[in-house]
Amino acid sequence: MGPENEVILSIRNLTVHYYGLRGAVKAVDNVSFDVMRNEVLGIVGESGSGKSTLALAILRLLPPNSRIVSGSILYNGVDLTRLNEKEMREIRWSKISLVPQAALNALNPTMSIREHFIETARAHGIRDKSLVIEKSKELLELLRLEPRRVLSSYPHELSGGMKQRVLIALSLLLDPELLILDEPTTALDVLTQRAILDLLKDIKSKLNITMIFITHDIAVIADLADRVAVMYAGKVFEVGDVYTIFKSPYNPYTKALIRSIPSITGRVEEMKPIPGSPPDLVRPPSGCRFHPRCEERVEICSKKEPPYIMVRPGHYVLCWLYKLGG
Amino acid sequence: MSKSGTPLIEVRGLKVYFPVRKGLFGKKGIVKAVDGVDLKIFEGDIITLVGESGCGKTTLGKTIAGLLKPTEGSILFKGKDVSKLSKKEYSEYRRSIQIVHQDPYASLNPTKTVFQILSYPLIKWGLARRGSELEERVRELLTLVGLTPPEEFMRKYPHQLSGGQRQRVAIARAISVHPRLIVADEPITMIDVSLRLGILDLMLDLRKKIGTSYLFITHDFGAARYFSAKGGGRVAVMYLGKIIEMGPAEEVIQNPLHPYTKALIEAVPVPDPTISKKKRMPKLRSLDIPSPLNPPSGCKFHTRCIHYMEICSKKEPPLIEAKPGHYVACWLYEGRG
């Protein structure tokens, strides 16, 4: 394990826009947070909150109609926003690796799993096939797959859960120190989801690795994350350790989001939806973007954007209540 | 099941099989999507069918709504076999049972306005005359599903609405023809998290206002619990084409009896880190769901069940009432029925 409290990734004032017919979509807007070495940071948000855009921005894989407008992404002190494509390629997969959303379609149907591992390594300059196969066997075993059977299979011969595990193994092939997983358990059945969560817990305890885990499912976050960043409408509304976020959240959006989850635990009477709808990000609401749906809003909320307030060490909230209330 | 009188819908020994062929010249096989289901749905009932993908919950819902034909067994509408109804009775049955689908992006015609989408069934079933009556009725429907002011929504096309608003239009369309039962197949799966309970609350609210019953189909135990518990209804758990457990919502979720239900409840992540972080894969003999082409003999869960006994692979357990109102199909509870 590396030293505790060492920052591996530091995002500062990051703004990403998409350009569409109706104008610029402010998908990620002035976002700042740190990722600590060897932690699992869970990023939770509804669709359109900017969580996947953030992942793509870190890896500089944004689609052509979008752009990092401002801010920095410091990885071990290097600003990734300033690297050229060649320099970025040396970081992707070998240092920072991504398991993309809808990953079940990410495998090439005409290639065997063995070829996927060999191709991935070759693209990063590793040509020793026997070394690659040795390593992939190790990883597949770690993910509780039968290496011999799986390596000779084609994607269509594997179940959804097996494909997801193959993709996680592939993403670990070059020993990255930061793994970003975008909705890795979303399309899976309950027991398959549990199997993947267990494996990620295993990986976390066995490998020296930092994970950013992105999902809309806050229960999955409670299961796996050490710290949580809550995103809404392109902003990080609250960052803090997982126990505080769930037991005594500060931001009214975090509170409302947790209440809106139908769970098998807790009292049904206390669960309720958030009124209104998520905002249009071409013309976001003035002031705090959550104010039209917020039950605790005060006058200033619709007028001025709230600042980040540190409510306790390492716990930040974007909300006027804590500036005003002290 | 303590209710008396004629159920609105009764499912008797229902089997729905699909022929499949593996590859162009492959062997023919039969997928037993629904394989022996009995179920009574009374007026005002709320039943949630919950299970993993491939368990047959959608096929059961579609067959109840008349969109698929039983391979064996029957569906009774107000006591009469639907395959033997007169043309007029059959049409009343089809009108009385409406479906709300999972994907509100696909279920609404993108070239029609909300007004056109909602007026079509009203005209087809002769429930409103064109002109002011039709407009009034569409206004009423939009108000009922919380799309207010209705004038603002009537002229819009589906692409101008959010997922939650589209699903409300789909629900308005379903209730427009005064159905007695709405089969809601994963109606919140594609909706934003913060809006999901709003759709379920709307459905429960409509039951109070217009008295529909619901068959709610979901893979999400939390949503199953919320809907059925809040509506005072039942939860039925399906596995490989069978109902393996059924009872009052909180009873099934908090005190599951079937080893399969227990495993699922144990595995589900919950929004409480002190509980969820301790969760691990429940003990099972096998992780793989058997192929529905070749389901196990006897109890279909026996290949995975840690309580496996000899009888389990030989004889199918019947659904027995192990506790008042709480039914389970498992040999562990034999003699308690």
CSV table of C-alpha atoms in Angstrom, one decimal, chain B residues 97 148 181:
chain,number,residue,atom,x,y,z
B,97,ILE,CA,-56.1,-4.8,-19.6
B,148,THR,CA,-50.0,20.4,-15.9
B,181,LEU,CA,-55.8,-3.9,-14.8
